[in-house]
Protein backbone atom coordinates (compact mmCIF):
# COMPACT_ATOMS: atom_id res chain seq x y z
CA UNK A 1 0.00 0.00 0.00
CA UNK A 2 1.93 3.03 -1.21
CA UNK A 3 1.29 6.49 0.10
CA UNK A 4 -0.37 5.26 3.28
CA UNK A 5 -0.09 7.77 6.11
CA UNK A 6 -0.15 7.15 9.83
CA UNK A 7 -3.51 7.84 11.39
CA UNK A 8 -2.20 10.19 14.05
CA UNK A 9 0.60 12.18 12.45
CA UNK A 10 2.91 14.70 14.07
CA UNK A 11 2.52 17.70 11.72
CA UNK A 12 4.99 20.62 11.59
CA UNK A 13 2.41 22.88 13.26
CA UNK A 14 2.87 20.83 16.45
CA UNK A 15 6.68 21.00 16.48
CA UNK A 16 9.05 23.55 17.93
CA UNK A 17 11.68 23.95 15.24
CA UNK A 18 13.51 27.24 15.70
CA UNK A 19 16.37 27.83 18.10
CA UNK A 20 14.73 31.05 19.38
CA UNK A 21 11.58 29.11 20.28
CA UNK A 22 13.64 26.56 22.24
CA UNK A 23 15.54 29.37 23.97
CA UNK A 24 12.32 31.18 24.91
CA UNK A 25 10.94 28.02 26.52
CA UNK A 26 14.22 27.24 28.25
CA UNK A 27 14.65 30.80 29.50
CA UNK A 28 11.14 31.64 30.65
CA UNK A 29 9.37 28.27 30.75
CA UNK A 30 8.12 26.65 33.93
CA UNK A 31 9.80 23.37 34.88
CA UNK A 32 8.04 20.15 35.76
CA UNK A 33 10.75 17.73 36.89
CA UNK A 34 9.96 14.04 36.47
CA UNK A 35 12.21 11.03 37.09
CA UNK A 36 13.35 10.68 33.45
CA UNK A 37 12.35 14.05 31.99
CA UNK A 38 12.19 17.78 32.56
CA UNK A 39 9.13 19.34 30.94
CA UNK A 40 9.49 23.05 30.21
CA UNK A 41 6.09 24.68 29.72
CA UNK A 42 5.92 28.03 27.99
CA UNK A 43 2.76 29.96 27.08
CA UNK A 44 2.98 31.60 23.66
CA UNK A 45 1.05 34.47 22.13
CA UNK A 46 -0.57 32.44 19.38
CA UNK A 47 -3.28 29.91 20.11
CA UNK A 48 -3.45 26.56 18.39
CA UNK A 49 -2.45 23.11 19.44
CA UNK A 50 0.33 22.54 21.94
CA UNK A 51 3.74 22.19 20.30
CA UNK A 52 6.59 19.87 21.24
CA UNK A 53 10.36 20.19 21.18
CA UNK A 54 12.69 17.44 22.36
CA UNK A 55 16.23 17.73 23.70
CA UNK A 56 18.35 14.60 24.15
CA UNK A 57 22.03 15.35 24.69
CA UNK A 58 24.98 13.03 24.12
CA UNK A 59 24.96 12.28 27.84
CA UNK A 60 21.94 10.08 27.14
CA UNK A 61 23.89 7.82 24.80
CA UNK A 62 24.83 7.35 21.18
CA UNK A 63 22.66 8.45 18.25
CA UNK A 64 20.59 5.27 18.29
CA UNK A 65 19.71 5.72 21.98
CA UNK A 66 18.96 9.45 21.56
CA UNK A 67 16.74 8.88 18.53
CA UNK A 68 14.80 6.13 20.30
CA UNK A 69 14.26 8.47 23.26
CA UNK A 70 13.01 11.22 20.95
CA UNK A 71 10.63 8.81 19.19
CA UNK A 72 9.25 7.68 22.56
CA UNK A 73 8.75 11.29 23.66
CA UNK A 74 6.94 12.20 20.42
CA UNK A 75 4.67 9.16 20.73
CA UNK A 76 3.97 9.92 24.41
CA UNK A 77 3.10 13.51 23.46
CA UNK A 78 0.62 12.22 20.88
CA UNK A 79 -0.85 9.79 23.39
CA UNK A 80 -1.25 12.46 26.10
CA UNK A 81 -2.39 15.46 24.05
CA UNK A 82 -5.15 16.21 26.55
CA UNK A 83 -2.47 16.79 29.20
CA UNK A 84 -1.31 20.01 27.45
CA UNK A 85 -3.58 22.97 26.78
CA UNK A 86 -3.68 24.84 23.45
CA UNK A 87 -1.22 27.70 23.06
CA UNK A 88 1.46 25.93 25.10
CA UNK A 89 4.99 25.08 24.00
CA UNK A 90 6.41 21.99 25.68
CA UNK A 91 10.14 21.30 25.57
CA UNK A 92 11.00 17.86 26.91
CA UNK A 93 14.56 17.34 28.10
CA UNK A 94 15.51 13.70 28.47
CA UNK A 95 17.43 13.50 31.78
CA UNK A 96 18.69 9.93 31.64
CA UNK A 97 18.68 6.95 29.27
CA UNK A 98 15.29 5.35 28.81
CA UNK A 99 16.69 1.81 28.89
CA UNK A 100 13.92 -0.73 28.83
CA UNK A 101 11.16 1.89 28.92
CA UNK A 102 8.19 1.42 26.65
CA UNK A 103 5.66 3.98 25.46
CA UNK A 104 3.27 2.99 28.23
CA UNK A 105 5.98 3.66 30.86
CA UNK A 106 6.65 7.16 29.51
CA UNK A 107 2.93 7.92 29.23
CA UNK A 108 2.35 6.70 32.78
CA UNK A 109 5.22 8.84 34.13
CA UNK A 110 3.69 11.93 32.52
CA UNK A 111 0.06 11.27 33.45
CA UNK A 112 0.94 10.37 37.04
CA UNK A 113 2.19 13.95 37.44
CA UNK A 114 -0.66 15.61 35.54
CA UNK A 115 -1.34 17.78 38.60
CA UNK A 116 2.20 19.20 38.49
CA UNK A 117 2.00 19.76 34.72
CA UNK A 118 -1.33 21.62 35.11
CA UNK A 119 0.12 23.76 37.91
CA UNK A 120 3.16 24.70 35.80
CA UNK A 121 0.91 25.51 32.83
CA UNK A 122 -1.13 27.89 35.01
CA UNK A 123 2.08 29.54 36.22
CA UNK A 124 3.33 29.87 32.62
CA UNK A 125 0.04 31.51 31.56
CA UNK A 126 0.26 33.91 34.54
CA UNK A 127 3.86 34.76 33.58
CA UNK A 128 2.74 35.40 30.01
CA UNK A 129 -0.15 37.66 31.11
CA UNK A 130 2.14 39.60 33.45
CA UNK A 131 4.64 40.03 30.65
CA UNK A 132 1.93 41.30 28.29
CA UNK A 133 0.73 43.86 30.86
CA UNK A 134 4.32 44.98 31.49
CA UNK A 135 4.98 45.40 27.77
CA UNK A 136 1.78 47.43 27.30
CA UNK A 137 2.68 49.75 30.20
CA UNK A 138 6.17 50.34 28.75
CA UNK A 139 4.77 51.17 25.32
CA UNK A 140 2.23 53.64 26.72
CA UNK A 141 4.63 55.24 29.23
Coordinates of N, CA, C and O in Angstrom, one line a residue:
X1 N 0.9 -1.2 0.0 CA 0.0 0.0 0.0 C 0.9 1.2 0.0 O 1.5 1.6 1.0
X2 N 1.1 1.9 -1.1 CA 1.9 3.0 -1.2 C 1.2 4.3 -0.8 O 0.0 4.4 -1.0
X3 N 1.9 5.2 -0.3 CA 1.3 6.5 0.1 C 0.4 6.5 1.3 O -0.3 7.4 1.6
X4 N 0.4 5.3 2.1 CA -0.4 5.3 3.3 C 0.3 6.1 4.3 O 1.5 6.2 4.5
X5 N -0.6 6.9 5.1 CA -0.1 7.8 6.1 C -0.5 7.3 7.5 O -1.6 6.7 7.6
X6 N 0.3 7.5 8.5 CA -0.1 7.2 9.8 C -1.4 7.9 10.2 O -1.7 9.0 9.7
X7 N -2.2 7.3 11.0 CA -3.5 7.8 11.4 C -3.3 9.1 12.2 O -3.9 10.1 12.0
X8 N -2.4 9.1 13.1 CA -2.2 10.2 14.1 C -0.8 10.8 13.8 O 0.1 10.5 14.5
X9 N -0.7 11.6 12.8 CA 0.6 12.2 12.4 C 1.1 13.3 13.4 O 0.3 13.7 14.3
X10 N 2.3 13.6 13.3 CA 2.9 14.7 14.1 C 3.3 15.8 13.1 O 4.4 15.9 12.7
X11 N 2.3 16.7 12.8 CA 2.5 17.7 11.7 C 3.5 18.8 12.2 O 3.6 19.0 13.4
X12 N 4.1 19.5 11.3 CA 5.0 20.6 11.6 C 4.4 21.7 12.5 O 5.1 22.3 13.3
X13 N 3.1 21.9 12.4 CA 2.4 22.9 13.3 C 2.5 22.5 14.7 O 2.2 23.4 15.6
X14 N 2.8 21.3 15.1 CA 2.9 20.8 16.4 C 4.3 20.6 16.9 O 4.6 20.1 17.9
X15 N 5.3 21.2 16.1 CA 6.7 21.0 16.5 C 7.3 22.4 16.8 O 7.0 23.3 16.1
X16 N 8.2 22.4 17.7 CA 9.0 23.6 17.9 C 10.3 23.3 17.1 O 11.0 22.3 17.3
X17 N 10.6 24.2 16.2 CA 11.7 23.9 15.2 C 12.8 25.0 15.3 O 14.0 24.6 15.0
X18 N 12.5 26.2 15.7 CA 13.5 27.2 15.7 C 14.2 27.4 17.0 O 13.7 27.2 18.1
X19 N 15.5 27.7 16.9 CA 16.4 27.8 18.1 C 15.8 28.9 19.1 O 15.8 28.7 20.3
X20 N 15.3 30.0 18.5 CA 14.7 31.0 19.4 C 13.5 30.5 20.2 O 13.3 31.0 21.3
X21 N 12.7 29.7 19.6 CA 11.6 29.1 20.3 C 12.0 28.2 21.4 O 11.5 28.2 22.5
X22 N 13.1 27.4 21.2 CA 13.6 26.6 22.2 C 14.2 27.4 23.4 O 14.0 27.2 24.5
X23 N 14.9 28.5 23.0 CA 15.5 29.4 24.0 C 14.5 30.1 24.8 O 14.7 30.3 26.0
X24 N 13.4 30.5 24.2 CA 12.3 31.2 24.9 C 11.7 30.2 26.0 O 11.5 30.6 27.1
X25 N 11.5 29.0 25.6 CA 10.9 28.0 26.5 C 11.9 27.7 27.6 O 11.6 27.6 28.8
X26 N 13.2 27.6 27.3 CA 14.2 27.2 28.2 C 14.5 28.4 29.2 O 14.8 28.2 30.3
X27 N 14.4 29.6 28.7 CA 14.6 30.8 29.5 C 13.5 31.2 30.4 O 13.7 31.6 31.6
X28 N 12.3 31.1 29.9 CA 11.1 31.6 30.7 C 10.1 30.6 31.0 O 9.1 30.9 31.6
X29 N 10.3 29.3 30.5 CA 9.4 28.3 30.8 C 9.4 27.8 32.2 O 10.3 28.0 32.9
X30 N 8.3 27.2 32.6 CA 8.1 26.6 33.9 C 8.5 25.2 33.9 O 8.0 24.4 33.0
X31 N 9.3 24.7 34.9 CA 9.8 23.4 34.9 C 8.9 22.4 35.7 O 8.5 22.7 36.8
X32 N 8.7 21.3 35.1 CA 8.0 20.2 35.8 C 9.1 19.0 35.7 O 9.3 18.5 34.6
X33 N 9.7 18.7 36.8 CA 10.8 17.7 36.9 C 10.2 16.4 37.2 O 9.5 16.2 38.2
X34 N 10.4 15.4 36.3 CA 10.0 14.0 36.5 C 11.2 13.1 36.6 O 12.3 13.6 36.3
X35 N 11.0 11.9 36.9 CA 12.2 11.0 37.1 C 13.1 10.9 35.8 O 14.3 11.0 36.0
X36 N 12.5 10.8 34.7 CA 13.3 10.7 33.4 C 13.4 11.9 32.6 O 14.1 12.0 31.6
X37 N 12.5 12.9 32.9 CA 12.4 14.1 32.0 C 12.2 15.4 32.8 O 11.9 15.4 33.9
X38 N 12.5 16.4 32.1 CA 12.2 17.8 32.6 C 11.3 18.3 31.5 O 11.6 18.4 30.3
X39 N 10.1 18.7 31.9 CA 9.1 19.3 30.9 C 9.2 20.8 31.2 O 8.9 21.3 32.3
X40 N 9.5 21.6 30.1 CA 9.5 23.1 30.2 C 8.2 23.5 29.5 O 8.0 23.3 28.3
X41 N 7.4 24.2 30.2 CA 6.1 24.7 29.7 C 6.1 26.2 29.5 O 6.4 26.9 30.5
X42 N 5.8 26.6 28.3 CA 5.9 28.0 28.0 C 4.7 28.4 27.2 O 4.3 27.9 26.2
X43 N 4.0 29.4 27.8 CA 2.8 30.0 27.1 C 3.2 30.9 26.0 O 4.0 31.8 26.2
X44 N 2.6 30.7 24.8 CA 3.0 31.6 23.7 C 1.8 32.5 23.3 O 0.7 32.2 23.7
X45 N 2.1 33.5 22.5 CA 1.1 34.5 22.1 C 0.0 33.9 21.2 O -1.2 34.2 21.3
X46 N 0.4 33.0 20.3 CA -0.6 32.4 19.4 C -1.3 31.2 20.0 O -0.7 30.4 20.7
X47 N -2.5 31.1 19.7 CA -3.3 29.9 20.1 C -3.0 28.8 19.1 O -2.1 28.9 18.3
X48 N -3.7 27.7 19.2 CA -3.4 26.6 18.4 C -3.0 25.4 19.3 O -2.8 25.6 20.5
X49 N -2.8 24.3 18.7 CA -2.5 23.1 19.4 C -1.1 23.3 20.2 O -0.3 24.1 19.7
X50 N -0.9 22.5 21.2 CA 0.3 22.5 21.9 C 1.4 22.0 21.0 O 1.2 21.2 20.2
X51 N 2.6 22.6 21.1 CA 3.7 22.2 20.3 C 4.8 21.5 21.2 O 4.9 21.8 22.3
X52 N 5.6 20.7 20.5 CA 6.6 19.9 21.2 C 8.0 20.1 20.7 O 8.1 20.2 19.4
X53 N 8.9 20.2 21.5 CA 10.4 20.2 21.2 C 11.0 19.2 22.1 O 10.7 19.1 23.3
X54 N 12.0 18.5 21.6 CA 12.7 17.4 22.4 C 14.2 17.7 22.4 O 14.8 18.0 21.3
X55 N 14.8 17.6 23.6 CA 16.2 17.7 23.7 C 16.8 16.4 24.3 O 16.3 16.0 25.4
X56 N 17.7 15.8 23.6 CA 18.3 14.6 24.1 C 19.8 14.8 23.9 O 20.3 14.6 22.7
X57 N 20.6 15.1 24.9 CA 22.0 15.3 24.7 C 22.8 14.1 24.6 O 22.3 13.0 24.8
X58 N 24.1 14.2 24.3 CA 25.0 13.0 24.1 C 25.2 12.3 25.4 O 25.6 11.1 25.4
X59 N 24.9 13.0 26.5 CA 25.0 12.3 27.8 C 24.0 11.1 27.9 O 24.3 10.1 28.6
X60 N 22.9 11.1 27.1 CA 21.9 10.1 27.1 C 22.5 8.8 26.5 O 22.2 7.7 26.9
X61 N 23.3 9.0 25.5 CA 23.9 7.8 24.8 C 24.2 8.2 23.4 O 24.2 9.3 23.0
X62 N 24.5 7.1 22.6 CA 24.8 7.4 21.2 C 23.6 7.7 20.4 O 22.5 7.9 20.9
X63 N 23.8 8.0 19.1 CA 22.7 8.5 18.2 C 21.5 7.5 18.3 O 20.3 8.0 18.3
X64 N 21.7 6.2 18.3 CA 20.6 5.3 18.3 C 19.7 5.4 19.6 O 18.5 5.5 19.5
X65 N 20.4 5.6 20.7 CA 19.7 5.7 22.0 C 19.0 7.1 22.0 O 17.8 7.1 22.5
X66 N 19.6 8.1 21.6 CA 19.0 9.4 21.6 C 17.7 9.5 20.7 O 16.7 10.0 21.0
X67 N 17.9 8.9 19.5 CA 16.7 8.9 18.5 C 15.6 8.1 19.0 O 14.4 8.4 18.9
X68 N 15.9 6.9 19.7 CA 14.8 6.1 20.3 C 14.1 6.9 21.4 O 12.9 6.9 21.5
X69 N 14.9 7.6 22.2 CA 14.3 8.5 23.3 C 13.4 9.5 22.7 O 12.3 9.8 23.1
X70 N 13.8 10.2 21.6 CA 13.0 11.2 20.9 C 11.7 10.6 20.3 O 10.7 11.3 20.4
X71 N 11.8 9.5 19.7 CA 10.6 8.8 19.2 C 9.6 8.5 20.3 O 8.4 8.7 20.1
X72 N 10.1 8.0 21.4 CA 9.2 7.7 22.6 C 8.6 8.9 23.1 O 7.4 8.9 23.4
X73 N 9.3 10.0 23.2 CA 8.7 11.3 23.7 C 7.7 11.8 22.7 O 6.6 12.2 23.1
X74 N 7.9 11.7 21.4 CA 6.9 12.2 20.4 C 5.7 11.3 20.5 O 4.6 11.9 20.5
X75 N 5.8 10.0 20.6 CA 4.7 9.2 20.7 C 3.9 9.4 22.0 O 2.7 9.4 22.0
X76 N 4.6 9.6 23.1 CA 4.0 9.9 24.4 C 3.2 11.2 24.3 O 2.1 11.4 24.9
X77 N 3.8 12.2 23.6 CA 3.1 13.5 23.5 C 1.8 13.3 22.7 O 0.8 13.9 23.1
X78 N 1.8 12.5 21.6 CA 0.6 12.2 20.9 C -0.4 11.5 21.8 O -1.6 11.8 21.7
X79 N 0.1 10.6 22.6 CA -0.8 9.8 23.4 C -1.4 10.6 24.6 O -2.4 10.2 25.1
X80 N -0.8 11.7 24.9 CA -1.3 12.5 26.1 C -1.6 13.9 25.7 O -1.4 14.8 26.5
X81 N -2.1 14.1 24.5 CA -2.4 15.5 24.0 C -3.3 16.2 25.0 O -3.2 17.4 25.1
X82 N -4.2 15.5 25.6 CA -5.2 16.2 26.5 C -4.5 16.7 27.8 O -5.0 17.5 28.5
X83 N -3.2 16.3 28.0 CA -2.5 16.8 29.2 C -2.0 18.2 29.0 O -1.8 19.0 30.0
X84 N -1.8 18.7 27.8 CA -1.3 20.0 27.5 C -2.4 20.9 26.8 O -3.0 20.4 25.8
X85 N -2.5 22.1 27.3 CA -3.6 23.0 26.8 C -3.1 23.7 25.5 O -1.9 23.8 25.3
X86 N -4.1 24.1 24.7 CA -3.7 24.8 23.5 C -2.9 26.1 23.8 O -3.1 26.7 24.8
X87 N -2.0 26.5 22.9 CA -1.2 27.7 23.1 C 0.0 27.5 23.9 O 0.6 28.4 24.4
X88 N 0.3 26.2 24.2 CA 1.5 25.9 25.1 C 2.6 25.3 24.3 O 2.3 24.5 23.4
X89 N 3.8 25.7 24.5 CA 5.0 25.1 24.0 C 5.6 24.2 25.1 O 5.7 24.6 26.2
X90 N 5.9 23.0 24.7 CA 6.4 22.0 25.7 C 7.8 21.5 25.2 O 7.8 20.9 24.1
X91 N 8.8 21.8 25.9 CA 10.1 21.3 25.6 C 10.4 20.2 26.6 O 10.4 20.4 27.8
X92 N 10.7 19.0 26.1 CA 11.0 17.9 26.9 C 12.5 17.6 26.8 O 13.0 17.4 25.8
X93 N 13.1 17.7 28.0 CA 14.6 17.3 28.1 C 14.7 15.9 28.7 O 14.1 15.7 29.8
X94 N 15.3 15.1 28.0 CA 15.5 13.7 28.5 C 16.7 13.7 29.4 O 17.8 14.1 29.1
X95 N 16.4 13.4 30.7 CA 17.4 13.5 31.8 C 18.4 12.3 31.8 O 19.5 12.5 32.2
X96 N 17.9 11.1 31.5 CA 18.7 9.9 31.6 C 18.2 8.9 30.6 O 17.1 9.1 30.1
X97 N 19.1 8.0 30.3 CA 18.7 7.0 29.3 C 17.4 6.3 29.6 O 17.1 6.0 30.8
X98 N 16.6 6.0 28.6 CA 15.3 5.3 28.8 C 15.4 3.8 28.6 O 14.5 3.2 28.0
X99 N 16.4 3.2 29.1 CA 16.7 1.8 28.9 C 15.5 1.0 29.4 O 15.1 1.1 30.5
X100 N 15.0 0.2 28.5 CA 13.9 -0.7 28.8 C 12.6 -0.1 28.9 O 11.6 -0.8 29.2
X101 N 12.5 1.2 28.8 CA 11.2 1.9 28.9 C 10.4 1.7 27.6 O 10.9 1.8 26.5
X102 N 9.1 1.5 27.8 CA 8.2 1.4 26.7 C 7.3 2.7 26.6 O 7.3 3.5 27.6
X103 N 6.5 2.8 25.6 CA 5.7 4.0 25.5 C 4.7 4.1 26.7 O 4.5 5.2 27.2
X104 N 4.2 3.0 27.1 CA 3.3 3.0 28.2 C 4.0 3.5 29.5 O 3.3 4.2 30.3
X105 N 5.2 3.2 29.7 CA 6.0 3.7 30.9 C 6.1 5.2 30.8 O 6.0 5.9 31.8
X106 N 6.5 5.7 29.7 CA 6.7 7.2 29.5 C 5.3 7.9 29.7 O 5.2 8.8 30.5
X107 N 4.3 7.3 29.1 CA 2.9 7.9 29.2 C 2.5 7.9 30.7 O 2.0 8.9 31.2
X108 N 2.7 6.8 31.4 CA 2.4 6.7 32.8 C 3.1 7.7 33.6 O 2.6 8.3 34.5
X109 N 4.4 7.9 33.4 CA 5.2 8.8 34.1 C 4.7 10.2 34.0 O 4.6 11.0 34.9
X110 N 4.2 10.6 32.8 CA 3.7 11.9 32.5 C 2.3 12.1 33.1 O 2.0 13.1 33.8
X111 N 1.4 11.1 32.9 CA 0.1 11.3 33.5 C 0.0 11.2 35.0 O -0.9 11.8 35.6
X112 N 0.9 10.5 35.6 CA 0.9 10.4 37.0 C 1.3 11.7 37.7 O 0.9 11.9 38.8
X113 N 1.9 12.6 36.9 CA 2.2 14.0 37.4 C 1.4 15.0 36.7 O 1.8 16.2 36.5
X114 N 0.2 14.7 36.3 CA -0.7 15.6 35.5 C -1.0 16.8 36.4 O -1.1 17.9 35.9
X115 N -1.1 16.7 37.7 CA -1.3 17.8 38.6 C -0.2 18.8 38.6 O -0.4 20.0 38.5
X116 N 1.0 18.3 38.6 CA 2.2 19.2 38.5 C 2.3 19.9 37.1 O 2.5 21.1 37.1
X117 N 2.0 19.2 36.1 CA 2.0 19.8 34.7 C 0.9 20.9 34.6 O 1.2 22.0 34.1
X118 N -0.3 20.6 35.1 CA -1.3 21.6 35.1 C -0.9 22.9 35.9 O -1.2 24.0 35.5
X119 N -0.3 22.6 37.1 CA 0.1 23.8 37.9 C 1.2 24.6 37.2 O 1.1 25.8 37.2
X120 N 2.1 24.0 36.5 CA 3.2 24.7 35.8 C 2.6 25.4 34.6 O 3.0 26.5 34.2
X121 N 1.6 24.8 34.0 CA 0.9 25.5 32.8 C 0.2 26.8 33.3 O 0.3 27.8 32.7
X122 N -0.5 26.7 34.5 CA -1.1 27.9 35.0 C -0.1 29.0 35.3 O -0.3 30.1 35.0
X123 N 1.0 28.6 35.9 CA 2.1 29.5 36.2 C 2.6 30.2 34.9 O 2.9 31.4 34.9
X124 N 2.8 29.4 33.9 CA 3.3 29.9 32.6 C 2.3 30.9 32.0 O 2.8 31.9 31.5
X125 N 1.1 30.6 32.1 CA 0.0 31.5 31.6 C 0.0 32.8 32.4 O -0.1 33.9 31.8
X126 N 0.2 32.7 33.7 CA 0.3 33.9 34.5 C 1.5 34.7 34.2 O 1.4 36.0 34.1
X127 N 2.6 34.1 34.0 CA 3.9 34.8 33.6 C 3.6 35.5 32.3 O 4.0 36.6 32.1
X128 N 3.0 34.8 31.3 CA 2.7 35.4 30.0 C 1.8 36.6 30.1 O 2.1 37.7 29.6
X129 N 0.8 36.5 30.9 CA -0.2 37.7 31.1 C 0.6 38.8 31.8 O 0.4 40.0 31.4
X130 N 1.4 38.5 32.8 CA 2.1 39.6 33.5 C 3.1 40.3 32.5 O 3.2 41.5 32.5
X131 N 3.7 39.5 31.6 CA 4.6 40.0 30.6 C 3.9 40.9 29.6 O 4.4 42.0 29.3
X132 N 2.7 40.5 29.2 CA 1.9 41.3 28.3 C 1.5 42.6 28.9 O 1.6 43.7 28.3
X133 N 1.1 42.6 30.2 CA 0.7 43.9 30.9 C 1.9 44.8 31.0 O 1.9 46.0 30.8
X134 N 3.1 44.2 31.3 CA 4.3 45.0 31.5 C 4.7 45.6 30.2 O 5.2 46.8 30.1
X135 N 4.6 44.9 29.1 CA 5.0 45.4 27.8 C 4.0 46.5 27.3 O 4.5 47.5 26.8
X136 N 2.7 46.4 27.7 CA 1.8 47.4 27.3 C 2.1 48.7 28.1 O 2.0 49.8 27.5
X137 N 2.4 48.6 29.4 CA 2.7 49.7 30.2 C 3.9 50.5 29.7 O 4.0 51.7 29.7
X138 N 4.9 49.7 29.3 CA 6.2 50.3 28.8 C 5.9 51.1 27.5 O 6.5 52.1 27.2
X139 N 5.1 50.5 26.6 CA 4.8 51.2 25.3 C 4.0 52.5 25.5 O 4.3 53.5 24.9
X140 N 3.0 52.5 26.5 CA 2.2 53.6 26.7 C 3.0 54.7 27.5 O 2.7 55.9 27.3
X141 N 3.9 54.3 28.4 CA 4.6 55.2 29.2 C 5.7 55.9 28.6 O 6.0 56.8 28.0

